[in-house]
Structures are given as C-alpha cells and as structure tokens.
PDB file of C-alpha atoms in Angstrom:
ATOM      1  CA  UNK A   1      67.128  96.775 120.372  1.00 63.00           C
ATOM      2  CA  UNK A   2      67.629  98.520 116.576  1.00 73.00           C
ATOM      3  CA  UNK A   3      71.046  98.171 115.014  1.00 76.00           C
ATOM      4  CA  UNK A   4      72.974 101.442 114.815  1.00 75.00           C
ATOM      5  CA  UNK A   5      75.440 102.175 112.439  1.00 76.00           C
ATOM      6  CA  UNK A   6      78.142 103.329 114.542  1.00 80.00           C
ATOM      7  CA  UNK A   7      79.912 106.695 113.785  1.00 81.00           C
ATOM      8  CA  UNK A   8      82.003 107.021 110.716  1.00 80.00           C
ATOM      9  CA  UNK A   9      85.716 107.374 110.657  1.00 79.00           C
ATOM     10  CA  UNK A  10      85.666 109.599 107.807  1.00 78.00           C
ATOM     11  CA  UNK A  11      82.642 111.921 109.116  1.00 75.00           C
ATOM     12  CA  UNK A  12      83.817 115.037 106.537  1.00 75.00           C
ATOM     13  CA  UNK A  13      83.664 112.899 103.453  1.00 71.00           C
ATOM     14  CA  UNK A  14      81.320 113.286 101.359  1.00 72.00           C
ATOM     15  CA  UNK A  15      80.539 112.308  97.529  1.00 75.00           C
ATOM     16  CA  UNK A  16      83.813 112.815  95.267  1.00 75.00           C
ATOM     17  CA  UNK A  17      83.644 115.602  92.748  1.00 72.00           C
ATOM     18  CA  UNK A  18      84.351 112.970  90.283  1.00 75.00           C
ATOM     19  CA  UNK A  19      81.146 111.467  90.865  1.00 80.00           C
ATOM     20  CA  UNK A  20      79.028 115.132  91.111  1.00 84.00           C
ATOM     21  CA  UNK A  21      80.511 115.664  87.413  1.00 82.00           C
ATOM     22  CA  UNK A  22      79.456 112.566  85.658  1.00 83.00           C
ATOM     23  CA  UNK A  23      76.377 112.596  87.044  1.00 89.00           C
ATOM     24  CA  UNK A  24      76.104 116.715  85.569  1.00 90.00           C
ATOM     25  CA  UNK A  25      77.644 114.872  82.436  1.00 87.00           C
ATOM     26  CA  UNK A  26      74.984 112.612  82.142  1.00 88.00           C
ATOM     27  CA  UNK A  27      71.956 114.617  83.504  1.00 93.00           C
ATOM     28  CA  UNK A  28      72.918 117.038  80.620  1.00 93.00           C
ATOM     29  CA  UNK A  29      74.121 115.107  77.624  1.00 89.00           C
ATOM     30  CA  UNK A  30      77.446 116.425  77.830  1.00 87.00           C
ATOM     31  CA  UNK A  31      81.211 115.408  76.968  1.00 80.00           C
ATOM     32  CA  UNK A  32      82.794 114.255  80.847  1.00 78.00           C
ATOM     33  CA  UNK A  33      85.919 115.303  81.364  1.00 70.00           C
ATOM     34  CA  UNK A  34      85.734 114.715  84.767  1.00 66.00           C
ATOM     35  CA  UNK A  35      86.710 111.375  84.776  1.00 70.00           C
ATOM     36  CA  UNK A  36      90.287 109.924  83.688  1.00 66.00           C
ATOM     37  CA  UNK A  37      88.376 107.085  81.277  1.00 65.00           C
ATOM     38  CA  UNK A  38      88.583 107.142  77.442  1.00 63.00           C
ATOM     39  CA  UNK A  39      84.502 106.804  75.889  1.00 66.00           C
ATOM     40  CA  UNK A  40      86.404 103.979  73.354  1.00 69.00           C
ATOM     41  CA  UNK A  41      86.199 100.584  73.369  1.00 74.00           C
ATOM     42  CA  UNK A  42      89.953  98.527  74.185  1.00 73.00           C
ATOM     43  CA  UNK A  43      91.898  98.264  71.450  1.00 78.00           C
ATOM     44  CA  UNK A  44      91.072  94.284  69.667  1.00 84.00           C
ATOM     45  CA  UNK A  45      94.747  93.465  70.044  1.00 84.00           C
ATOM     46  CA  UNK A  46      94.248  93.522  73.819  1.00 80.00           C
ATOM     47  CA  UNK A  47      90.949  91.333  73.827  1.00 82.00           C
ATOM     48  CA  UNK A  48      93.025  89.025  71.647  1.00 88.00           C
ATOM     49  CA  UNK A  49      95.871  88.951  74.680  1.00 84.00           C
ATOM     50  CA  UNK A  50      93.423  88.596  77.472  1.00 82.00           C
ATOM     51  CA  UNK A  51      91.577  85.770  76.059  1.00 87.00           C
ATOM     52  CA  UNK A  52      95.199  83.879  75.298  1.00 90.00           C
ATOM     53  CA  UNK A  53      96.815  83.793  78.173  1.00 86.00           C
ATOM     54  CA  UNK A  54      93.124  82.984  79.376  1.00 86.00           C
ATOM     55  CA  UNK A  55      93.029  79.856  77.187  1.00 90.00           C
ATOM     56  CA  UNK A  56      96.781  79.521  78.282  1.00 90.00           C
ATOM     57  CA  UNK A  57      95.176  78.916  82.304  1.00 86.00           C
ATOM     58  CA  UNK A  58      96.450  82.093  83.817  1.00 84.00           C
ATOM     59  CA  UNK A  59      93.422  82.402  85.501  1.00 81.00           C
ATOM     60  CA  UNK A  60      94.550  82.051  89.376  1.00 82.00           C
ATOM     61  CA  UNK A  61      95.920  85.413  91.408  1.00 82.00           C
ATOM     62  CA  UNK A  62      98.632  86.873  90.572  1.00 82.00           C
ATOM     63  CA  UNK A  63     101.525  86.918  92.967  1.00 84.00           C
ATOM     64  CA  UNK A  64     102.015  89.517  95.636  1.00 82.00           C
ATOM     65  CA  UNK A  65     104.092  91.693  93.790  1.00 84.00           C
ATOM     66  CA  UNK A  66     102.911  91.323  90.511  1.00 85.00           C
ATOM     67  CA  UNK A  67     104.119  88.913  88.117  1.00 86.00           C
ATOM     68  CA  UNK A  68     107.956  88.385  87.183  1.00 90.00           C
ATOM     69  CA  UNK A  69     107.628  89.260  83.511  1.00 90.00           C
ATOM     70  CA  UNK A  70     105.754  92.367  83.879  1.00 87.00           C
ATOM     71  CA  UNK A  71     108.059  93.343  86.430  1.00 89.00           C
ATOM     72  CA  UNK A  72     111.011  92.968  83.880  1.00 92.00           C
ATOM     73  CA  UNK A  73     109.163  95.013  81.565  1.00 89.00           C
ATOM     74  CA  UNK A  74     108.640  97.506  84.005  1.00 86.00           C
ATOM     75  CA  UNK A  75     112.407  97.744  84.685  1.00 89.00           C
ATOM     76  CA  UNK A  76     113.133  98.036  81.653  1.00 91.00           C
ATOM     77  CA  UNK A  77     111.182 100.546  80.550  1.00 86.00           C
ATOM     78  CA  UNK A  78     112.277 102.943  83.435  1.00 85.00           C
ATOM     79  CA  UNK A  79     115.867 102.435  82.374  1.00 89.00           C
ATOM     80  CA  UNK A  80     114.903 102.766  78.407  1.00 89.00           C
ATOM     81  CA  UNK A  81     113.117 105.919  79.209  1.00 84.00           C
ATOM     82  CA  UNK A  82     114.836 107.563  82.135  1.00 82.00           C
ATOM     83  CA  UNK A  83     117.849 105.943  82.311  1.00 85.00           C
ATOM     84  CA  UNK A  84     117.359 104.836  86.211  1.00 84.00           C
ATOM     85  CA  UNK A  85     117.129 101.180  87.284  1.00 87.00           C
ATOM     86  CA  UNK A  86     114.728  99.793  89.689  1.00 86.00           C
ATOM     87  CA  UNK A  87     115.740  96.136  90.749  1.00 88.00           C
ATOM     88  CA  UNK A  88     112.058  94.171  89.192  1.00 89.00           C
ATOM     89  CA  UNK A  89     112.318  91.647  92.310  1.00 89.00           C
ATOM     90  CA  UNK A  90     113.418  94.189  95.445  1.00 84.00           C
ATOM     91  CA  UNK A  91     112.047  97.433  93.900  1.00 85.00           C
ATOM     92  CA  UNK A  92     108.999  97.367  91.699  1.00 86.00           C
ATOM     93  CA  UNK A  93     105.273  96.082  92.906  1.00 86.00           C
ATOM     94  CA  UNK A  94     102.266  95.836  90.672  1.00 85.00           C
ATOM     95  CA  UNK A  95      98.737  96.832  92.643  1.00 82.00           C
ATOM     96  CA  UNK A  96      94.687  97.064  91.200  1.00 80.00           C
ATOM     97  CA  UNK A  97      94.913 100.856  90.359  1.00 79.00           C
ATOM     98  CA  UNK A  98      96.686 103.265  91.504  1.00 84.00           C
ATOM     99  CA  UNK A  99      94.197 104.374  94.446  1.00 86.00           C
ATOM    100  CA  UNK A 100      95.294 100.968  95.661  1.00 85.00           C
ATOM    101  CA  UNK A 101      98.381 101.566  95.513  1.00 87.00           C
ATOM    102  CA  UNK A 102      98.493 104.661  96.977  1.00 91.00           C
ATOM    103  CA  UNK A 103      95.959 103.781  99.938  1.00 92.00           C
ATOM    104  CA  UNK A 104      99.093 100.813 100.565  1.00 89.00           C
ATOM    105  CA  UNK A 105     101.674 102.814 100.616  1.00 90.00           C
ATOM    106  CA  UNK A 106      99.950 105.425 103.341  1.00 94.00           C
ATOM    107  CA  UNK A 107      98.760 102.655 105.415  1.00 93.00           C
ATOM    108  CA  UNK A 108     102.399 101.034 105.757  1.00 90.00           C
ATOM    109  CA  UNK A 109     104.369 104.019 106.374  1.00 93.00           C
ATOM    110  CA  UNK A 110     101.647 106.417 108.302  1.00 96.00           C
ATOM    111  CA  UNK A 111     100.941 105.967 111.540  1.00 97.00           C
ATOM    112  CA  UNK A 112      98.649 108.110 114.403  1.00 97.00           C
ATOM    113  CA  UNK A 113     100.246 111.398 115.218  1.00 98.00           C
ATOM    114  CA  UNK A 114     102.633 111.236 111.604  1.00 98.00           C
ATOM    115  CA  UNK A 115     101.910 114.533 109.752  1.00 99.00           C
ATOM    116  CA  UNK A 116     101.434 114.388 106.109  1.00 99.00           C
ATOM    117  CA  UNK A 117     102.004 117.237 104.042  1.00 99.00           C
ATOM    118  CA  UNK A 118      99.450 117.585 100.450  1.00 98.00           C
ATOM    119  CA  UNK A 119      99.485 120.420  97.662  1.00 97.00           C
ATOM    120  CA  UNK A 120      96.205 121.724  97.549  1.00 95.00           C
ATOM    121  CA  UNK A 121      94.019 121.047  95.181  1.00 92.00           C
ATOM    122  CA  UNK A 122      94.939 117.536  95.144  1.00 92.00           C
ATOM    123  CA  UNK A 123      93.356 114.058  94.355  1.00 89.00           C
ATOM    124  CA  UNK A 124      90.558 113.359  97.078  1.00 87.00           C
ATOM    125  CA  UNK A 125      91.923 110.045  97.869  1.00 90.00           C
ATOM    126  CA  UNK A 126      94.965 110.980  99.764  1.00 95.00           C
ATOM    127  CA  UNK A 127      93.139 113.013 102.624  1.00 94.00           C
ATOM    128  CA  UNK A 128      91.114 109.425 103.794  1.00 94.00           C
ATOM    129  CA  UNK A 129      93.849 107.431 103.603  1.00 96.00           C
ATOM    130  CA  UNK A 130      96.311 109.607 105.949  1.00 97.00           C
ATOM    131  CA  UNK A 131      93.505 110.460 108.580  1.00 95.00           C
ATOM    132  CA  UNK A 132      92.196 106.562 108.373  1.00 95.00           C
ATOM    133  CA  UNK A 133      95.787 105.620 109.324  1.00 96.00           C
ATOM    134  CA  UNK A 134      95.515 108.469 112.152  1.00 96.00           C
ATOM    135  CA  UNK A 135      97.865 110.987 110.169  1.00 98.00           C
ATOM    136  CA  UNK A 136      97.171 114.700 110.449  1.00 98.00           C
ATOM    137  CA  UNK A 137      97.229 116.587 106.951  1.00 97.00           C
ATOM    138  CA  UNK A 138      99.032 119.797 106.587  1.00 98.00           C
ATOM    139  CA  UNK A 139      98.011 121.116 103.523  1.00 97.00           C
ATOM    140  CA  UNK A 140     100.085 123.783 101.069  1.00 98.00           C
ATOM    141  CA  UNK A 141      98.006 125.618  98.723  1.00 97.00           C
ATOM    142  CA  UNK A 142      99.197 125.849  95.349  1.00 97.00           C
ATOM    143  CA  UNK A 143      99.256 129.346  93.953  1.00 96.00           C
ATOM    144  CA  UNK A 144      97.051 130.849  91.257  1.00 93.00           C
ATOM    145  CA  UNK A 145      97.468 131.528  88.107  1.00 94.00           C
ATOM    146  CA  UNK A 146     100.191 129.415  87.418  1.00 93.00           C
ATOM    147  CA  UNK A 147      99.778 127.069  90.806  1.00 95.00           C
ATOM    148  CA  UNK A 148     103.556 127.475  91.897  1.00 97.00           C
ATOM    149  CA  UNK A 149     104.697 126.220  94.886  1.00 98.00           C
ATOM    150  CA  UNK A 150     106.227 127.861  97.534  1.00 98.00           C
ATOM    151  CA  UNK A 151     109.091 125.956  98.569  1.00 98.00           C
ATOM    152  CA  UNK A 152     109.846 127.788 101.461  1.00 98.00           C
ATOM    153  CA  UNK A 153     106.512 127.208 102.876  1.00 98.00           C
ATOM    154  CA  UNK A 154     107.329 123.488 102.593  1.00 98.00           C
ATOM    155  CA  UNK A 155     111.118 123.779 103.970  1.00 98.00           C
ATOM    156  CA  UNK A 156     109.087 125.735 106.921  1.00 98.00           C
ATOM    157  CA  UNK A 157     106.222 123.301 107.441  1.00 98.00           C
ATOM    158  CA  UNK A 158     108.932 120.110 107.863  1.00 98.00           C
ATOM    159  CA  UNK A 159     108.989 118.959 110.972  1.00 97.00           C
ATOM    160  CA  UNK A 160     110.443 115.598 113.470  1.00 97.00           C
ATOM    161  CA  UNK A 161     106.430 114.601 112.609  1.00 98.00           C
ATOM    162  CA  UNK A 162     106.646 114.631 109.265  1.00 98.00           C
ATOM    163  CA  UNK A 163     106.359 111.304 107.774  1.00 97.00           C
ATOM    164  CA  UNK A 164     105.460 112.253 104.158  1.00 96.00           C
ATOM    165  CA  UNK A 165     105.214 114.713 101.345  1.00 97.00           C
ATOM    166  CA  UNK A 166     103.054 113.787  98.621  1.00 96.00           C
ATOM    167  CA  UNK A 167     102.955 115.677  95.035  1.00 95.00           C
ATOM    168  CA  UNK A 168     101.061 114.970  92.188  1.00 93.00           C
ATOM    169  CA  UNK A 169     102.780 115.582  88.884  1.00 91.00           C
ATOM    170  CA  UNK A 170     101.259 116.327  86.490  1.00 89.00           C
ATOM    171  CA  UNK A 171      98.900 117.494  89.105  1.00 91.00           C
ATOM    172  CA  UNK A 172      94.967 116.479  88.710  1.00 84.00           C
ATOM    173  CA  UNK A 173      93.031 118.792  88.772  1.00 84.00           C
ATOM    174  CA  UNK A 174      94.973 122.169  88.126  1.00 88.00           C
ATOM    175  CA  UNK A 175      97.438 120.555  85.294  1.00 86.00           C
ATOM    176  CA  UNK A 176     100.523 121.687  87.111  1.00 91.00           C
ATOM    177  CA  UNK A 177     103.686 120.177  85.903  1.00 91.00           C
ATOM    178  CA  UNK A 178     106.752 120.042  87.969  1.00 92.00           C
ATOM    179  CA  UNK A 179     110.270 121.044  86.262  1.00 91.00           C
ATOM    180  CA  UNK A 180     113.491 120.193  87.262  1.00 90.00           C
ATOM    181  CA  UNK A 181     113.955 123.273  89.979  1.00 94.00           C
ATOM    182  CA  UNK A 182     111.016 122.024  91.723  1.00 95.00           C
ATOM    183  CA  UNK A 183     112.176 118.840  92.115  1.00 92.00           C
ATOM    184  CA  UNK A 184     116.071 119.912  93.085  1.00 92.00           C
ATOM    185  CA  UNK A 185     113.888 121.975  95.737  1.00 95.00           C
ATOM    186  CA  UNK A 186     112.249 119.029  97.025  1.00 94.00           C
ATOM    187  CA  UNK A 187     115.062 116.468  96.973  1.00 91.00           C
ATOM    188  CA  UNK A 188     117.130 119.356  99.385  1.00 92.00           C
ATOM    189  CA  UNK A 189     114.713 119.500 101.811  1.00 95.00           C
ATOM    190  CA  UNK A 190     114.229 116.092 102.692  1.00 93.00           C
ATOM    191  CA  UNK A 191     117.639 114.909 101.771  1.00 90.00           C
ATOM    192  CA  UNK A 192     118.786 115.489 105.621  1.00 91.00           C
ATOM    193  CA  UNK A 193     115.155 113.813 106.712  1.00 93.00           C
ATOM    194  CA  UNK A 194     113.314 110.610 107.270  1.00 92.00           C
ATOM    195  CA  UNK A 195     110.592 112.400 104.856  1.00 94.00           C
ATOM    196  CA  UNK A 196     109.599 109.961 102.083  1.00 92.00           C
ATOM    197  CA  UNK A 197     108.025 111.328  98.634  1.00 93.00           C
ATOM    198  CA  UNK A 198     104.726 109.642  97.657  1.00 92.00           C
ATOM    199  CA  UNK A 199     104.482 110.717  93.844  1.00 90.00           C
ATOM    200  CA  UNK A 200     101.992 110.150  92.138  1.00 91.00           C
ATOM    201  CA  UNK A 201     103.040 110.192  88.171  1.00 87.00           C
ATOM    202  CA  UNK A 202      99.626 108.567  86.866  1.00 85.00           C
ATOM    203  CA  UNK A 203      99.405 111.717  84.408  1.00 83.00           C
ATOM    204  CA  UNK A 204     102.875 111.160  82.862  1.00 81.00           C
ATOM    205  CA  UNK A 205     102.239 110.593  79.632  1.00 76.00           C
ATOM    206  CA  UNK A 206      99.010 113.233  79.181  1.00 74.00           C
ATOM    207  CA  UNK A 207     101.450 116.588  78.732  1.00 72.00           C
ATOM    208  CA  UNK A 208     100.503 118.633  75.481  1.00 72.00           C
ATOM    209  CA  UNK A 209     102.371 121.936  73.861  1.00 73.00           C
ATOM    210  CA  UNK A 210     105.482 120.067  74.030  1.00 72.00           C
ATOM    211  CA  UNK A 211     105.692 120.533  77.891  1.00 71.00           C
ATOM    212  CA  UNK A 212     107.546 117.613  79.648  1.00 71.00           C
ATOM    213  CA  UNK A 213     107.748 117.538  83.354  1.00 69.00           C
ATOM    214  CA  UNK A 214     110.539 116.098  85.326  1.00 78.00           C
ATOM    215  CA  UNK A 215     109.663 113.054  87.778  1.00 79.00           C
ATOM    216  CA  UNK A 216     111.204 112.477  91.283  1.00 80.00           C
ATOM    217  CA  UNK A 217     111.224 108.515  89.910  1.00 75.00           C
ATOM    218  CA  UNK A 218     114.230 109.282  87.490  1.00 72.00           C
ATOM    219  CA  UNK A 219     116.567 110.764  90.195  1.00 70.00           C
ATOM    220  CA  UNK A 220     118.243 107.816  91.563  1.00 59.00           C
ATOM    221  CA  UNK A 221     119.703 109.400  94.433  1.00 58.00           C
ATOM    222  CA  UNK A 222     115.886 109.882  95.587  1.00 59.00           C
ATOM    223  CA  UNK A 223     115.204 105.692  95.092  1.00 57.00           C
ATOM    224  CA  UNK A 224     115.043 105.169  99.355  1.00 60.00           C
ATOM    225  CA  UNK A 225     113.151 107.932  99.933  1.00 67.00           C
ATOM    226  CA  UNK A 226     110.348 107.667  97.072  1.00 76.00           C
ATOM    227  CA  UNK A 227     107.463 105.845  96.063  1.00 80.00           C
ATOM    228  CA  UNK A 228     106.225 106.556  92.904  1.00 80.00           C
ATOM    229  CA  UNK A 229     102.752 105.354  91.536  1.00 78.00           C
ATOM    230  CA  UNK A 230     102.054 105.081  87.960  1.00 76.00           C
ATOM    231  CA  UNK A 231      99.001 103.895  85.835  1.00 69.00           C
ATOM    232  CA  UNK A 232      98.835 101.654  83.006  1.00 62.00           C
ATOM    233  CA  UNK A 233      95.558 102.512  81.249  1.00 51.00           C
ATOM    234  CA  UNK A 234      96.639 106.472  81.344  1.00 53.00           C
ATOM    235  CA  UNK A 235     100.126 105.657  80.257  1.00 45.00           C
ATOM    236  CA  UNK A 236      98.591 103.836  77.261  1.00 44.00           C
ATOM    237  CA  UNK A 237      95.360 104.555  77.079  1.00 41.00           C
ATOM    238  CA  UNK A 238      94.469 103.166  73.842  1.00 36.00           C
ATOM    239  CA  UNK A 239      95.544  99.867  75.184  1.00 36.00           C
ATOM    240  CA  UNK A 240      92.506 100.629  78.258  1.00 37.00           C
ATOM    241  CA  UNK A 241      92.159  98.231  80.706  1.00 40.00           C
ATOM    242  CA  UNK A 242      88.886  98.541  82.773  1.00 37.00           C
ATOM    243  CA  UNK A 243      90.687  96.267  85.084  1.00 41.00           C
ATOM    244  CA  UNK A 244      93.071  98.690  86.394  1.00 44.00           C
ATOM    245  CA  UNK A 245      96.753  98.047  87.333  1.00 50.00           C
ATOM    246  CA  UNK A 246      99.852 100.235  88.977  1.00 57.00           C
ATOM    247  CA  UNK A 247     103.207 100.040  89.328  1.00 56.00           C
ATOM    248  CA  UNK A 248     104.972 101.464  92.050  1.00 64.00           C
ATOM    249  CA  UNK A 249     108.750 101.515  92.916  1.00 61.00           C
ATOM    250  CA  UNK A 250     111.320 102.685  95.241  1.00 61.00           C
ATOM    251  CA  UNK A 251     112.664 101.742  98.882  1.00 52.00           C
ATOM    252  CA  UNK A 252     114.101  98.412  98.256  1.00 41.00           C
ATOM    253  CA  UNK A 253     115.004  98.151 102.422  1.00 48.00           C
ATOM    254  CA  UNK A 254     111.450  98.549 103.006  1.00 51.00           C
ATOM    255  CA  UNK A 255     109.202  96.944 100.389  1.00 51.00           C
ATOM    256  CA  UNK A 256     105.593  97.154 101.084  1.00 52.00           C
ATOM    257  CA  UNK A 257     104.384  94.158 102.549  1.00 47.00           C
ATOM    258  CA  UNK A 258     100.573  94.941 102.867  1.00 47.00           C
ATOM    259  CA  UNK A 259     100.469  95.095  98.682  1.00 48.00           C
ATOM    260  CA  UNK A 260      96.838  93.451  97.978  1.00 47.00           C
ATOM    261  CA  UNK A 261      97.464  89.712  95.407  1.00 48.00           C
ATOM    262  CA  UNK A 262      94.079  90.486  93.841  1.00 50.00           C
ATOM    263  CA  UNK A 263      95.248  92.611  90.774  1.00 59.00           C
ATOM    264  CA  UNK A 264      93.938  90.776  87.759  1.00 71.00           C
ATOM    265  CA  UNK A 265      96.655  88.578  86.343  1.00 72.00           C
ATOM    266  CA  UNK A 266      94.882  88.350  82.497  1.00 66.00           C
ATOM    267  CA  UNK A 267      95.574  92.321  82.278  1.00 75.00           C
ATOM    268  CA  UNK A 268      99.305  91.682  84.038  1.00 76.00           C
ATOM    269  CA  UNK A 269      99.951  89.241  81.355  1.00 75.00           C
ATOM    270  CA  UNK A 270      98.768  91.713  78.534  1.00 74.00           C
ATOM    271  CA  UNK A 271     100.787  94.405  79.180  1.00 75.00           C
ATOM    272  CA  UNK A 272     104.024  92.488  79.321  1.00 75.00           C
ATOM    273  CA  UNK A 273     102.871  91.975  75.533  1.00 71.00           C
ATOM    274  CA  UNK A 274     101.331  95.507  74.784  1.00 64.00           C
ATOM    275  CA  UNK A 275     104.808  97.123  75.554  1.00 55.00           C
ATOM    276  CA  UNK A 276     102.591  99.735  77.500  1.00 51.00           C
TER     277      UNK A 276
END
C-alpha cells in the first residue's frame, strides 16, 4: 500500500510573501526590502566575542530561560530606557527569534475554541500559530491611508472567548506606529478582562522623521497582562546575529514553561557584551 501524506493542518497556507519577494529580488537584480536582514557582514567586534566565550567553553545549551547575565542586561536596559522593571529571573525569557517566541507564547496561552483578535495586515506567522493551537482569528482591518485603528471595533469584538489581542508596533508591513492614545485605548479595554496583549516590538528601534511610538512594555500597570517580544539583531542591527535571539517579558504568575533551551548560547553571551 503507497504512503499518503495525510491532510495538512494548515491547508490555506501557502508560500510567505517574504519568500515571493526575495525570490522577485533575486530573479531581477534588485535591492530586497522584503526581508528584515541587513546585506552587511557582522560587525568584527562581534566575531571577536563569539569566538571568546567559544574558546572560554560556552559551547553547551543555554538554560531555559536564557542565561542570567543577559537577563540582567535585559533588565536593565528596560529600566534605563523606559523606566519599568521586569524582575530578570521571574519576568524576562530569552528564545531563537522572535517567531519562536511568539509561536511559544500562542501555544501556552491558546487553546481550541479561544478567539484571537489580529490587526490586519499583520505578520503571517501569527495566523498558524493561533489556528495550530485550535484558536479562531478575528481579524480588524487597519484603515487606509494612515492605517488607524478603530478602537471601538475592538471594544465591540471582545468577548468571554477572547483569549488574546495581538498588535504589532511598529507594525510590519504598513509602518504603523502606535502613540500613547492608542495604547490608553487598549489598556481600558482589557483592563476589566482576562485578555492578554501579545506585542510584538521587534521594529522598535527602526522609526525615522523623529517619530517615536509608545510600547505597551513600558506601562507597568499592563506587566500581568502582556507579553512583549523584541529582537536583538533589529534592535542593533549592526551588531547582526544570523543566529537569532528574543527577549520576551511580562506575567511573572505565569511564566512560559514551553520556552525552547536551544537558543544559541555564543550569541547570548555576546550581547551581554555588545550592550545591544
């Protein structure tokens, strides 16, 4: 009897636009900008760093959560920078990228019959996730020109299902940035809910004409409700790290416990140098 494949979970999903664009990129000589990588090589100071602490034997996995130092560094960088802390052993966990991390956080929180609610257009790794942890999406379209959202649509749209709202700021691909009303919005309507945030911050630090965006990760008030995802190569990128690694925080009651050990410790050890 022939072997057959049996059905897909994910029947509707089909190659990533990320992937149709670099391969237009590269069919037609052109600059990609479809892809979050820099065309540069890592800066030398970082190949120096990797091949230390190399030499030093940090060569096994890394702990669960990501290693104590970086951790620290973490910690203190969100309290340098935003003045909020986030406890580095209850409240911060390192992952291999942030589609890692966000894939983690959906599959511990979202389960069959949860809705999920997404701002359209959005990163296509979120939709998978939710429906492969039997989540229905309810999506909000953001609205052109200026891809504002409609915040009573959301108050509307929350529900006893509703397990999760997840925004994307500054949001890939339309280059919407949040400010603080949006995020006072937010905060009120899941302040009297079980709702928790998933935000996604990888694009922090890529804002031009002086725009800055305000981030659900600085409100400490929000800290049990949130998870926020961040990205070290896009934070810093001329410290790149082809070996990507995350950093989420929030919900110290309820850490994630299904965080993968198999982020690359070399690059964890780097950054706690690199000050990224």
């Amino acid at each position: 009897m022939a072997f057959k494949l049996p059905n897909s979970k994910l029947p509707d999903v089909k190659t990533t636009i990320f992937a149709e664009m670099s391969l237009l990129a590269q069919q037609e000589n052109a600059v990609n900008l479809s892809q979050g990588f820099p065309d540069y090589q890592p800066d030398e100071n970082l190949i120096k760093y990797l091949g230390d602490f190399a030499k030093q034997g940090q060569n096994q996995y890394a702990p669960l959560f990501g290693i104590k130092e970086l951790r620290e560094e973490i910690s203190r960088k969100f309290n340098l920078q935003y003045q909020v802390d986030y406890q580095p052993d209850s409240e911060i966990n390192v992952t291999a990228g942030a589609t890692q991390g966000i894939f983690t956080i959906i599959s511990a929180f979202v389960e069959k019959g949860d809705e999920v609610i997404i701002f359209e257009p959005a990163y296509d790794c979120y939709e998978p996730a939710v429906i492969l942890n039997g989540g229905i999406i309810k999506n909000i379209k953001l609205h052109y020109p200026n891809y504002e959202i409609d915040w009573n649509e959301v108050k509307n749209l929350v529900c006893e299902k509703t397990k999760m709202i997840i925004i994307n700021n500054p949001n890939n691909p339309a280059a919407k940035i949040l400010k603080q009303t949006d995020i006072d919005e937010l905060t009120a309507i899941v302040k009297a809910t079980n709702v928790i945030i998933l935000s996604d911050e990888v694009y922090e630090s890529i804002t031009f004409d002086k725009q800055t965006s305000s981030y659900i990760s600085k409100i400490s008030r929000t800290k049990r409700k949130n998870l926020c995802c961040r990205l070290f190569w896009k934070i810093a990128a001329h410290y790149r790290l082809e070996n990507r690694l995350c950093l989420c925080t929030g919900r110290s009651d309820e850490r994630v416990p299904e965080s993968s050990s198999v982020q690359c410790i070399l690059c964890q050890y780097a950054c706690t140098v690199c000050h990224c």
